[in-house]
Tab-separated table of C-alpha atoms in Angstrom:
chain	number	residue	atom	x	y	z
A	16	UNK	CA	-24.715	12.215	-14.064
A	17	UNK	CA	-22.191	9.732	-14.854
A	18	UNK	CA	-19.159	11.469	-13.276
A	19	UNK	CA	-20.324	13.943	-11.490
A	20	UNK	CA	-18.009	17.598	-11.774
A	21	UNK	CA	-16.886	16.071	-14.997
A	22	UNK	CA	-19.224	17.598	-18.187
A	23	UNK	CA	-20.011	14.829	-20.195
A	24	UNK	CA	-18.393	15.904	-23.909
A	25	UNK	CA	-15.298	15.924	-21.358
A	26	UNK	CA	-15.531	12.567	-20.646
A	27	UNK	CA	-16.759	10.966	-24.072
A	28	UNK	CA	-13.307	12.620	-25.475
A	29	UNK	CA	-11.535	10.871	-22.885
A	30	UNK	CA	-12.892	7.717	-24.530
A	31	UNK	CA	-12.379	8.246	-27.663
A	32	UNK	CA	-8.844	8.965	-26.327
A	33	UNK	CA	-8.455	6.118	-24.558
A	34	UNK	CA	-9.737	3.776	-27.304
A	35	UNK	CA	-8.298	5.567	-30.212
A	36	UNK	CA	-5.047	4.495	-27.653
A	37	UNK	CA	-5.925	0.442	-27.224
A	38	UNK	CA	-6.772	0.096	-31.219
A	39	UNK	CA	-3.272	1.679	-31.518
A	40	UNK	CA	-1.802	-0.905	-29.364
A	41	UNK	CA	-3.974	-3.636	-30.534
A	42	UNK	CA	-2.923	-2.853	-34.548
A	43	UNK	CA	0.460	-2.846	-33.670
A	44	UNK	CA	0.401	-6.104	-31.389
A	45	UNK	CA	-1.287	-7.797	-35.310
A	46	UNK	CA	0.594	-5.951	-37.725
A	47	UNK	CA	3.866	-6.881	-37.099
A	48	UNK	CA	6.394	-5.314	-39.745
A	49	UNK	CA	8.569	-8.050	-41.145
A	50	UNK	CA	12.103	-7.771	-39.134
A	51	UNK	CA	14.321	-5.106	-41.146
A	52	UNK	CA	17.705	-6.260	-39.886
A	53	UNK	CA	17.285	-9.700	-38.371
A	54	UNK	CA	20.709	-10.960	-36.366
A	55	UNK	CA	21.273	-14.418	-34.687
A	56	UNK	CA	21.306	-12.837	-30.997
A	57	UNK	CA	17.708	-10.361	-31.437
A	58	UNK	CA	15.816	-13.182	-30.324
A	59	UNK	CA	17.783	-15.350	-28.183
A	60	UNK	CA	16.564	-15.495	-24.421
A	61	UNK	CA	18.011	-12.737	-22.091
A	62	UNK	CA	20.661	-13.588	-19.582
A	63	UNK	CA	22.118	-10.836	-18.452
A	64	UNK	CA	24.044	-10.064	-21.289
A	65	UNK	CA	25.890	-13.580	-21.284
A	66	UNK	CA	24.733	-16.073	-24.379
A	67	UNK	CA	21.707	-18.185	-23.214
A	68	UNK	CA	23.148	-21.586	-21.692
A	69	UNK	CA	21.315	-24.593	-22.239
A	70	UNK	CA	17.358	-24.639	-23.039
A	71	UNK	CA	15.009	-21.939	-21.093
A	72	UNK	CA	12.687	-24.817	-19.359
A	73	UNK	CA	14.903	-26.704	-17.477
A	74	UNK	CA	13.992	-28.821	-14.720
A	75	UNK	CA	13.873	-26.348	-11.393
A	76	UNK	CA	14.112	-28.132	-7.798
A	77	UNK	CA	10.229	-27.443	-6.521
A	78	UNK	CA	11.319	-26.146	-2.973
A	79	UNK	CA	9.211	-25.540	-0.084
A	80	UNK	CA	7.491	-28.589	-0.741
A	81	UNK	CA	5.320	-28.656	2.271
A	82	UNK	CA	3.768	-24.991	2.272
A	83	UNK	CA	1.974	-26.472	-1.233
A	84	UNK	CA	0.876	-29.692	0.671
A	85	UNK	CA	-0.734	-27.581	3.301
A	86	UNK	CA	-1.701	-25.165	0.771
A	87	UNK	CA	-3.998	-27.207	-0.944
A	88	UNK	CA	-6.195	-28.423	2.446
A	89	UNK	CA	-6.339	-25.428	4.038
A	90	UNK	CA	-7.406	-23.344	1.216
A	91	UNK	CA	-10.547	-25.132	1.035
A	92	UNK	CA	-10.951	-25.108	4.937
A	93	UNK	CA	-10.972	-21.239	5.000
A	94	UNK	CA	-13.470	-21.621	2.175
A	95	UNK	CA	-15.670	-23.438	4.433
A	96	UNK	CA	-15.732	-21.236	7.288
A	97	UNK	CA	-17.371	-18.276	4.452
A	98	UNK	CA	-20.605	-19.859	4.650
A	99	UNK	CA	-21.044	-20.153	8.315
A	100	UNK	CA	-19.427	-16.518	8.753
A	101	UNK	CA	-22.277	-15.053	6.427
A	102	UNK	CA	-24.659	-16.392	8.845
A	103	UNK	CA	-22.932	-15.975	11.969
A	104	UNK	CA	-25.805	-13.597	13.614
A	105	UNK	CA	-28.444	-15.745	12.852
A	106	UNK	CA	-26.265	-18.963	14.078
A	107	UNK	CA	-25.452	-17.197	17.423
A	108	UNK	CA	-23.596	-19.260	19.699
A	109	UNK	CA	-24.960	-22.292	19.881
A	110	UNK	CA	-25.345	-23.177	16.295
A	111	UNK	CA	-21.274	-21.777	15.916
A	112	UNK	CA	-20.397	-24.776	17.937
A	113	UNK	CA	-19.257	-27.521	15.383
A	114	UNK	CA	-17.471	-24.579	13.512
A	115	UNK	CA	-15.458	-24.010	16.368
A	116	UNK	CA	-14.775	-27.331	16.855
A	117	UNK	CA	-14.240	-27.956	13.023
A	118	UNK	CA	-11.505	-25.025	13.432
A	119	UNK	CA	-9.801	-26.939	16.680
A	120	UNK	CA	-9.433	-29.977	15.186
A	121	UNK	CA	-7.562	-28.385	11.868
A	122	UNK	CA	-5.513	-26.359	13.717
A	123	UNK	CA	-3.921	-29.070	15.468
A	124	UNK	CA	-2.449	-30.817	12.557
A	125	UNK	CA	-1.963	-27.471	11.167
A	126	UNK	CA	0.759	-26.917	13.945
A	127	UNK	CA	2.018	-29.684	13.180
A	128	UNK	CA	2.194	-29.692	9.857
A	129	UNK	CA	3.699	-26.028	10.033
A	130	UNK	CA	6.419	-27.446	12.702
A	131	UNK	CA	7.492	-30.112	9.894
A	132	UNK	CA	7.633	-27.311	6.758
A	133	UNK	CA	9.575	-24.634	8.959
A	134	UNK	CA	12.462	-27.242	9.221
A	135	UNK	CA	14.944	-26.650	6.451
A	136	UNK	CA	15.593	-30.432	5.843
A	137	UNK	CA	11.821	-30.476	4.236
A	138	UNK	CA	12.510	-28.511	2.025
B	25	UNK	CA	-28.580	1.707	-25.560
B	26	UNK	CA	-25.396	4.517	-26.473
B	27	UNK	CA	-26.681	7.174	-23.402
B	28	UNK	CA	-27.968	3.906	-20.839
B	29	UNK	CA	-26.328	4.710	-17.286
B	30	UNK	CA	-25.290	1.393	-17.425
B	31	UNK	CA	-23.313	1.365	-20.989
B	32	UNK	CA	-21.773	4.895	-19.906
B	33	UNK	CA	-20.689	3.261	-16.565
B	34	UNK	CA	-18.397	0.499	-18.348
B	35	UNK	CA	-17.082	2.702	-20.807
B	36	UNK	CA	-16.823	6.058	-18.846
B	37	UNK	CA	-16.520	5.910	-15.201
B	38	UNK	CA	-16.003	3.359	-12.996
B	39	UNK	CA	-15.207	1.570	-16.351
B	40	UNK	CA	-13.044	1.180	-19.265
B	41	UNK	CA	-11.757	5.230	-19.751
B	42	UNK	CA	-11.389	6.152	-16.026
B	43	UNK	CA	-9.228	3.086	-15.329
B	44	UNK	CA	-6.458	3.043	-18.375
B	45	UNK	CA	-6.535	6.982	-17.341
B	46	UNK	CA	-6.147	6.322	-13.459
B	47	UNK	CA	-4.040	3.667	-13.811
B	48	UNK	CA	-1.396	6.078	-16.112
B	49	UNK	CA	-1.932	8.815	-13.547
B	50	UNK	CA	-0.877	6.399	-10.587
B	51	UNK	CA	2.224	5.383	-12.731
B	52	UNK	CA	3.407	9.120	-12.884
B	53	UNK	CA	2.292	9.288	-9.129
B	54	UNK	CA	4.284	6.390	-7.964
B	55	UNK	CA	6.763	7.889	-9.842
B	56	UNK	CA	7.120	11.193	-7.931
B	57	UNK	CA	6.132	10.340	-4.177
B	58	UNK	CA	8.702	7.391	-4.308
B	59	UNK	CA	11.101	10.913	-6.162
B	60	UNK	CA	9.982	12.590	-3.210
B	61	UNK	CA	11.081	10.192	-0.580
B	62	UNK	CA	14.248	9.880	-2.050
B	63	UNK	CA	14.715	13.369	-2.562
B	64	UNK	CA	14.781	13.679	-6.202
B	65	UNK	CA	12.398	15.284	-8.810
B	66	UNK	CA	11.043	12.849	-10.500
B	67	UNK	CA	9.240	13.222	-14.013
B	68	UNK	CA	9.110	16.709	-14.492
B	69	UNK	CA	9.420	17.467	-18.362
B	70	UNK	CA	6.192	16.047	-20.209
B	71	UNK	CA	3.804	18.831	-19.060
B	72	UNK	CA	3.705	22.073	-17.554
B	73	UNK	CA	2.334	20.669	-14.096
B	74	UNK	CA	5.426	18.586	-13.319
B	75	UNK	CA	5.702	16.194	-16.128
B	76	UNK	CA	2.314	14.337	-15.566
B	77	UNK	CA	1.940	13.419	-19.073
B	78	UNK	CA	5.008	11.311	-18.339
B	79	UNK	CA	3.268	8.075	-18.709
B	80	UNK	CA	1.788	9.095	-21.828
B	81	UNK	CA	4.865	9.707	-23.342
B	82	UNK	CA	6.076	6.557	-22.442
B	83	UNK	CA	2.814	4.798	-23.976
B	84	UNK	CA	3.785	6.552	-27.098
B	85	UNK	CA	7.765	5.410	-26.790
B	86	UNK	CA	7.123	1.741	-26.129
B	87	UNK	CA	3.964	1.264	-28.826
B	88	UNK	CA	6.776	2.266	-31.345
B	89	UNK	CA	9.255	-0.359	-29.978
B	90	UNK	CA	9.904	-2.924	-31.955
B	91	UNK	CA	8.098	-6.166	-31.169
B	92	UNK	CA	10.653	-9.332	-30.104
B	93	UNK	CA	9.317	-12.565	-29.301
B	94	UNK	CA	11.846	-14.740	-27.931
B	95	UNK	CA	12.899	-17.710	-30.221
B	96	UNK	CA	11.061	-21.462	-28.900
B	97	UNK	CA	8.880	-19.181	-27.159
B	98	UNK	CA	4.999	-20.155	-27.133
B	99	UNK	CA	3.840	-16.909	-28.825
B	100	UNK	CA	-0.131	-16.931	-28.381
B	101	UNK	CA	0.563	-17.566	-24.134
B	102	UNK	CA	3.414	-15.064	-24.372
B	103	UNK	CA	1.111	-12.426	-25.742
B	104	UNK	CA	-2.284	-13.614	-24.151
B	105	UNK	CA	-1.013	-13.420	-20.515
B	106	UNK	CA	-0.387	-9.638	-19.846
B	107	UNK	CA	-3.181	-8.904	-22.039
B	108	UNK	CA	-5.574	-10.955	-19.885
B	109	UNK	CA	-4.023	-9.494	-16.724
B	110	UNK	CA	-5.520	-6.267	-18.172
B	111	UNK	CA	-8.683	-7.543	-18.313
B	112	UNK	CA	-8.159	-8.976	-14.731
B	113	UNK	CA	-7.842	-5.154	-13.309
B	114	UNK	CA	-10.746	-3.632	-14.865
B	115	UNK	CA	-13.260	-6.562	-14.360
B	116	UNK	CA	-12.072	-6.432	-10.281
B	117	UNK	CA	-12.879	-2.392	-10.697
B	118	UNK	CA	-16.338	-3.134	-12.175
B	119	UNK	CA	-17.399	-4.406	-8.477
B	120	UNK	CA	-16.478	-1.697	-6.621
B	121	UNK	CA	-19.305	0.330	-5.298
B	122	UNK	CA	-18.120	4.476	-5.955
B	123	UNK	CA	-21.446	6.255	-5.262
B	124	UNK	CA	-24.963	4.714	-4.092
B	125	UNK	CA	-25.899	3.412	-7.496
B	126	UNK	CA	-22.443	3.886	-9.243
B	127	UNK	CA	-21.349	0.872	-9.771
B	128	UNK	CA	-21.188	-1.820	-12.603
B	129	UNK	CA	-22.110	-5.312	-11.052
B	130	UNK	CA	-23.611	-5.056	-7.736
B	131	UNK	CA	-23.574	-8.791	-7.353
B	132	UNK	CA	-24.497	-10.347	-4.203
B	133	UNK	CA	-20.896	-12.337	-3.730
B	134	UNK	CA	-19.213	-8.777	-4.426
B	135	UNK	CA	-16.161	-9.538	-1.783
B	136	UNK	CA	-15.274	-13.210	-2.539
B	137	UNK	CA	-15.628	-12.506	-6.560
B	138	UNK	CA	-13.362	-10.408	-6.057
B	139	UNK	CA	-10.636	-12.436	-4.068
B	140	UNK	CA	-11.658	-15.054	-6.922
B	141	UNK	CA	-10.872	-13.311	-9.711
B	142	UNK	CA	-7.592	-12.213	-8.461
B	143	UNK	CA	-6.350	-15.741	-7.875
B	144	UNK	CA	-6.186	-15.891	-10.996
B	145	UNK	CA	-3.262	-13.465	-11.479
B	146	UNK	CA	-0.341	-15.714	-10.411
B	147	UNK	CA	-1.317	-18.132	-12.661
B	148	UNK	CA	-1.185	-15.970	-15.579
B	149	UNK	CA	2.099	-15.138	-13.907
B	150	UNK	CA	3.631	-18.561	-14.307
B	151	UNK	CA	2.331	-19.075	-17.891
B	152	UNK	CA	3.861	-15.532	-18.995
B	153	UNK	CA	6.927	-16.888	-17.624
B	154	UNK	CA	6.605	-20.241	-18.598
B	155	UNK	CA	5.912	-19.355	-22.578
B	156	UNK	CA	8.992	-17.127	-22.721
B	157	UNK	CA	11.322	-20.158	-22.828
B	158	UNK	CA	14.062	-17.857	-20.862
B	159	UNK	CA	15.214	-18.665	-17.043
B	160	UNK	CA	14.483	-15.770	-15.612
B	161	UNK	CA	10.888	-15.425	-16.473
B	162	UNK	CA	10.739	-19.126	-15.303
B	163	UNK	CA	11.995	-18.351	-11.944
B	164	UNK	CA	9.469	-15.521	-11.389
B	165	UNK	CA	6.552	-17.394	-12.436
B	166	UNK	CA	7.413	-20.202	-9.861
B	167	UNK	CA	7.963	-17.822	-7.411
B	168	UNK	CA	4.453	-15.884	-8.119
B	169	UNK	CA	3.115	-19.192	-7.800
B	170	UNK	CA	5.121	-19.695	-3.749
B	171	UNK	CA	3.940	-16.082	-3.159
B	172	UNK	CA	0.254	-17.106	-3.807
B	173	UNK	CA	0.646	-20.064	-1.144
B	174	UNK	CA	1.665	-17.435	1.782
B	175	UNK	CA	-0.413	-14.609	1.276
B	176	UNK	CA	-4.140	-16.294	-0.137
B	177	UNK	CA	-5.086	-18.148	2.969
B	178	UNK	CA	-4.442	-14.843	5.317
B	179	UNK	CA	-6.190	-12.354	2.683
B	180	UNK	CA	-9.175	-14.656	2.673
B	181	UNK	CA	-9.974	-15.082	6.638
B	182	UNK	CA	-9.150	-10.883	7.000
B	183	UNK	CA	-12.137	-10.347	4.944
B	184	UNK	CA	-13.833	-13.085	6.460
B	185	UNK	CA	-13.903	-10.720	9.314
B	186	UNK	CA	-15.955	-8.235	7.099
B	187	UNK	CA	-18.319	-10.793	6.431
B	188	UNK	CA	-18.613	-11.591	9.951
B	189	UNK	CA	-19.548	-8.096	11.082
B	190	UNK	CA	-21.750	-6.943	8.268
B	191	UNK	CA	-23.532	-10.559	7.427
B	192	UNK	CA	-23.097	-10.257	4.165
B	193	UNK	CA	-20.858	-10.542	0.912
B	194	UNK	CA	-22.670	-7.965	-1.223
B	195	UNK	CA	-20.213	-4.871	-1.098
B	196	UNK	CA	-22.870	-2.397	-1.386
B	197	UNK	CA	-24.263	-3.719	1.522
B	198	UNK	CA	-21.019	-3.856	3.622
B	199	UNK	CA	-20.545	-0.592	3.052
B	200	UNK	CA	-24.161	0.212	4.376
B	201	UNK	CA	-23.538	-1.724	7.453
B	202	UNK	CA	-20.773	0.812	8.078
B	203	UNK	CA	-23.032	3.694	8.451
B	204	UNK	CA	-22.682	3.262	12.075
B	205	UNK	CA	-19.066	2.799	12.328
B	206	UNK	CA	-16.457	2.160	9.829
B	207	UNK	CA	-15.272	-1.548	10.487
B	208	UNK	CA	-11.578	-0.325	10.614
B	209	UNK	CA	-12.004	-0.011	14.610
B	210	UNK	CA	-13.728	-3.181	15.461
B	211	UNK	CA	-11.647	-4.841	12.649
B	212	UNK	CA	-7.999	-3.218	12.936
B	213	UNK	CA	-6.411	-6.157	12.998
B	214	UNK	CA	-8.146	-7.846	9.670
B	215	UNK	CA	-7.576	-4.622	7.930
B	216	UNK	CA	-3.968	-4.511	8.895
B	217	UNK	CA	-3.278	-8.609	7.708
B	218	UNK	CA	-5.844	-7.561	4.651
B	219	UNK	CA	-2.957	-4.502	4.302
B	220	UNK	CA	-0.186	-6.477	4.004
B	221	UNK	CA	-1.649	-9.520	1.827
B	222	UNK	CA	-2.948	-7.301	-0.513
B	223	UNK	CA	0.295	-5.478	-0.833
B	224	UNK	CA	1.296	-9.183	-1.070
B	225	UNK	CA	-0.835	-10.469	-3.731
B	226	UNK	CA	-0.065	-6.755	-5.904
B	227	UNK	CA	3.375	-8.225	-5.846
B	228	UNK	CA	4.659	-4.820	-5.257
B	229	UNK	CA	7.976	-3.915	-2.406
B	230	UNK	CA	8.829	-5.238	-0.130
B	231	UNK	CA	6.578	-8.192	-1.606
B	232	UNK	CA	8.125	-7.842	-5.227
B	233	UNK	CA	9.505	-11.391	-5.445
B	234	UNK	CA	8.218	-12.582	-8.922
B	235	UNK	CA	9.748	-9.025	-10.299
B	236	UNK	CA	12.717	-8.410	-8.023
B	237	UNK	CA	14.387	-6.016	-10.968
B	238	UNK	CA	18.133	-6.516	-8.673
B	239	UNK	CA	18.146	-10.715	-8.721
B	240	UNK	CA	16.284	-11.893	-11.384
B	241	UNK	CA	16.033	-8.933	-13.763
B	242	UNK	CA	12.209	-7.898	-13.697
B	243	UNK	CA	11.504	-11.567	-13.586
B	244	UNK	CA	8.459	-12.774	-15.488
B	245	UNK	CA	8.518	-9.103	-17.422
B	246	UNK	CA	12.230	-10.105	-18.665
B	247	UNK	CA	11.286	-10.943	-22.332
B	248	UNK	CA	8.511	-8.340	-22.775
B	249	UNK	CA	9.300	-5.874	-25.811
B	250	UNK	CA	7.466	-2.427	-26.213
B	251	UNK	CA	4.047	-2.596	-26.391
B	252	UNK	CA	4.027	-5.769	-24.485
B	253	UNK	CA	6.117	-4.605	-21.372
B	254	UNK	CA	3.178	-2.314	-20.866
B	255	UNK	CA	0.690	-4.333	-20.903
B	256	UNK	CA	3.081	-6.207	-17.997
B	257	UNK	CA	3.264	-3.363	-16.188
B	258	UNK	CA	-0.333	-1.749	-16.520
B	259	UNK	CA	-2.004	-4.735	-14.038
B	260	UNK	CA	0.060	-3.545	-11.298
B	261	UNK	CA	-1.087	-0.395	-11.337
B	262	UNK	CA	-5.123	-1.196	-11.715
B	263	UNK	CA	-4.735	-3.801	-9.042
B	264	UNK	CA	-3.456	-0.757	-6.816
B	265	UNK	CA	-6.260	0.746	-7.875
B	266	UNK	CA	-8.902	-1.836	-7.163
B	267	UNK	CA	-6.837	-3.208	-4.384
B	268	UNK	CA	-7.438	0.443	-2.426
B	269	UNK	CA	-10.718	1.150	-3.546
B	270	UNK	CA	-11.612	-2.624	-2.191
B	271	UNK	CA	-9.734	-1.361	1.470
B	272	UNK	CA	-11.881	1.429	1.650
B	273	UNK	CA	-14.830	-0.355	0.952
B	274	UNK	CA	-14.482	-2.905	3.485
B	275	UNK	CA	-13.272	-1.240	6.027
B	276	UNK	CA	-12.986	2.584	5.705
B	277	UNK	CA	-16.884	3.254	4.738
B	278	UNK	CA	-16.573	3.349	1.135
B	279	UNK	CA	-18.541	6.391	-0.304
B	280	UNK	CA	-19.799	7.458	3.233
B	281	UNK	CA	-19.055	11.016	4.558
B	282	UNK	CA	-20.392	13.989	5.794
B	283	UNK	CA	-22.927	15.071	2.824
B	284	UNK	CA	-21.521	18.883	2.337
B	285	UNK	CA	-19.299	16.991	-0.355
B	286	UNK	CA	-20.801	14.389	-3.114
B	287	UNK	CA	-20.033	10.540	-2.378
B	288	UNK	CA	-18.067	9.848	-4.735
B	289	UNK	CA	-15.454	12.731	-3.551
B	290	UNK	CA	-15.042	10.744	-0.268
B	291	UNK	CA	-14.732	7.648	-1.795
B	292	UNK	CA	-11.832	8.808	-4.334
B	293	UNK	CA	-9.781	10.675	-1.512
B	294	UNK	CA	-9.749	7.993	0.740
B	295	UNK	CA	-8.592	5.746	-1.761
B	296	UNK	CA	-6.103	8.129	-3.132
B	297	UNK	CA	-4.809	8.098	0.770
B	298	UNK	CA	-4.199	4.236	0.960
B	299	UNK	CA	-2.630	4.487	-2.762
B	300	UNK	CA	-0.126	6.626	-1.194
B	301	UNK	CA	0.495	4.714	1.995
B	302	UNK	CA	0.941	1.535	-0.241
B	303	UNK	CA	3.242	3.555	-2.315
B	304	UNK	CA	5.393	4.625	0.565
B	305	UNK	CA	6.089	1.199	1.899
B	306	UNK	CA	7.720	0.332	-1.249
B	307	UNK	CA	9.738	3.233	-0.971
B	308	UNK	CA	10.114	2.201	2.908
B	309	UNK	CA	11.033	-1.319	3.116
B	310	UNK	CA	13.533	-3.457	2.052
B	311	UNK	CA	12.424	-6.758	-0.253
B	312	UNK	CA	11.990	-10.155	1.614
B	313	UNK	CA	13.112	-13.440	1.137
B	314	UNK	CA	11.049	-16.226	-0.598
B	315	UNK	CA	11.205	-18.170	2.567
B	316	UNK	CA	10.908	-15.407	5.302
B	317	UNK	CA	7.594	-14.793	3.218
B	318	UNK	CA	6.567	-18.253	3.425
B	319	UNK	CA	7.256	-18.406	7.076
B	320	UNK	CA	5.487	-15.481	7.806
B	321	UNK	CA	2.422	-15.738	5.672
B	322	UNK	CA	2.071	-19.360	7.405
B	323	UNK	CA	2.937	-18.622	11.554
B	324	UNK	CA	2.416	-14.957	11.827
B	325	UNK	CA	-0.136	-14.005	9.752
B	326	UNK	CA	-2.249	-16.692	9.868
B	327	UNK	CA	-2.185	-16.488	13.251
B	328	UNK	CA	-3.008	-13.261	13.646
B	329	UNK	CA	-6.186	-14.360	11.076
B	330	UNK	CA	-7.031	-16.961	13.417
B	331	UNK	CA	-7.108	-15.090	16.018
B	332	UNK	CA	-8.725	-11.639	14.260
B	333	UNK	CA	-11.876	-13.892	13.988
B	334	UNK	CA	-12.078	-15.417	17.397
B	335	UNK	CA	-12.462	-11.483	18.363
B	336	UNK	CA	-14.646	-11.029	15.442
B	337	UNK	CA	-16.384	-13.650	16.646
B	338	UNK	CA	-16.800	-12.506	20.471
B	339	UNK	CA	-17.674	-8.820	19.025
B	340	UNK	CA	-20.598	-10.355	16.901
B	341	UNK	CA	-22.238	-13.191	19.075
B	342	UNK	CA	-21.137	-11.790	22.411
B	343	UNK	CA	-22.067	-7.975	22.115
B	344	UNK	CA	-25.206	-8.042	19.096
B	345	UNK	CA	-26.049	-4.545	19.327
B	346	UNK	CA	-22.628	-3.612	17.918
């Protein structure tokens, strides 16, 4: 019934399996054996092998500045255009009017907004 | 309440067992078609039938691992974030319609709860990296973060196109409206930009960018110790999962097929078929750059969205029998 092809003892051993598995991994992720042979480097960050320079959450240059900008308007535009897409067939084509025009009129600063970000010096 | 369909759903099949099994069985898989195209073996020693216990043994290796967390980390973020990213993957397969009537939460926003909850997934990105207090990690958070700006706006106006043709969001439905034609042929287009997004947003090659193993060593993953490195890795493969039972939902007819051969065959071997195609463009394509992703996500693909539903919208409006 539930899985069809698959007899069902079949599948509740699978789950007992599988959770028998997760409890494993959840006891272990809780009891944590205290570290037998603890040295200065275990937990130091990774670096490729070299000794960790400086702290790990430096200050990183945010690039591609403009893609975020652009990101956050246009998001919520395509968001928009959901609810008049559900109801497109019972719109019909003249009640999709100010949706196309509400698309026309975003796309224009869009271009330009996408002419700005593709130029490296915006970065 | 112990033999409800519902209760047996979530833990059984399409819930909780069936997906840490799948997703396991997909790791082995990826495993030996991307062997395959690169003319190796693969795993071949965990079980008689070509080493398909291979992720199992693995399971086993890494839960005996010991656990590390990184000094000046923020331990409750560094755990909670690949742990949640589990969650993530099985509550996106709990709205995917497998059979008529075989399916968890048949709610009626099916296709944009699902979009919604996997927004989510970069963010836990950049606070996995974030917590580790390491540079690497760091970098592959922010860059999960840049990903997300490319790909989300394209992946949401391809399914728009869905919505546009079947007028509705409930996936059960969409996949009813398909009876007459799957919505791959009118729709070609949207599924090829939903294709490539969702490839994006699984952050798998040639979209790998918050991972990239050869620049910044696994990225975000860098710090994560046995059992923990699992849990990393497991979302991956049960978005893949999700991600290609969602593409056959939408647009290849979900569980529809000629009835000599239950529903819920057609539905897993069609899935099963865009699993592998996903898999073989990572075995296919090089990796991109962070800004040649940008660039593309925001001229070329979003283009292509654009103009996906002006035809959507001639198709619909223009010709209402279709």
């Amino acid at each position: 019934m539930v899985a069809q092809g698959i007899p069902e003892i079949g599948a509740y051993i699978a789950f007992l399996f599988v959770s028998t598995v997760a409890l494993v991994i959840v006891l272990r992720l809780f009891i944590t054996p205290k570290d037998p042979r603890p040295t200065p480097e275990k937990k130091k960050p990774f670096e490729s092998g070299q000794i960790a320079a400086g702290p790990g959450r430096t200050r990183f240059i945010i690039q591609y500045y403009p893609y975020l900008l652009m990101f956050v308007v246009y998001d919520v535009v395509a968001m928009f255009l959901f609810a008049w897409g559900l109801n497109l067939r019972a719109l019909g084509a003249s009640g999709s009017v100010p949706v196309l025009v509400f698309i026309v009129v975003l796309l224009i600063p869009l271009g330009y907004a996408l002419h700005l970000a593709n130029h490296r010096e915006n970065w | 309440m112990i033999t409800s369909p519902l209760f047996l759903q979530i833990v059984l099949f399409p819930g909780l067992t069936s997906i840490a099994i799948i997703g396991a069985l997909l790791g082995w898989l990826e495993r030996k078609v991307t062997a395959r195209v690169q003319l190796r073996i693969g795993p071949l020693y965990a079980s008689p039938a070509g080493g398909i216990l291979q992720m199992f043994a693995d399971l086993i290796k890494l839960a005996f691992k010991e656990l590390i967390v990184p000094e000046n980390s923020d331990a409750f973020f560094f755990i909670m974030a690949p742990t949640t990213g589990l969650v993530l993957g099985a509550a996106l397969v709990g709205l995917i319609p497998f059979a008529p009537g075989l399916q968890i939460a048949n709610i009626e926003v099916g296709l944009p709860a699902f979009l919604a909850i996997i927004t989510l997934s970069p963010t836990l990105i950049l606070l996995a990296g974030w917590s580790a207090n390491s540079k690497f990690p760091f970098i592959g958070g922010l860059r999960a973060l840049f990903q997300q700006t490319a790909y989300e706006i394209p992946l949401w106006l391809s399914a728009l196109g869905v919505i546009m043709m079947a007028g509705t969001m409930n996936l059960a439905q969409i996949v009813a409206a398909q009876s007459t034609g799957w919505f791959i042929i009118p729709q070609a287009l949207g599924a090829l930009i939903f294709l490539v997004t969702s490839v994006a947003e699984m952050e798998r090659l040639p979209f790998d960018l918050p991972e990239a193993e050869s620049e910044i060593m696994m990225g975000w993953q860098a710090e994560y110790p046995g059992v923990l490195f699992l849990a990393a890795q497991g979302p991956g493969f049960v978005k893949l999962y999700a991600f290609s039972a969602l593409f056959t939902t939408i647009f290849l007819g979900g569980f529809l097929g000629p009835s000599f051969l239950p529903p819920l065959f057609w539905m897993l071997s069609k899935t099963l078929i865009v699993i592998v195609l996903i898999m073989l463009l990572r075995s296919t394509f090089p990796r991109v750059r962070l800004d040649q992703l940008l660039r593309a996500g925001w001229t070329t693909l979003l283009t292509l969205a654009i103009i996906n539903i002006g035809i959507t919208y001639i198709l619909v409006v223009g010709l209402p029998t279709l």
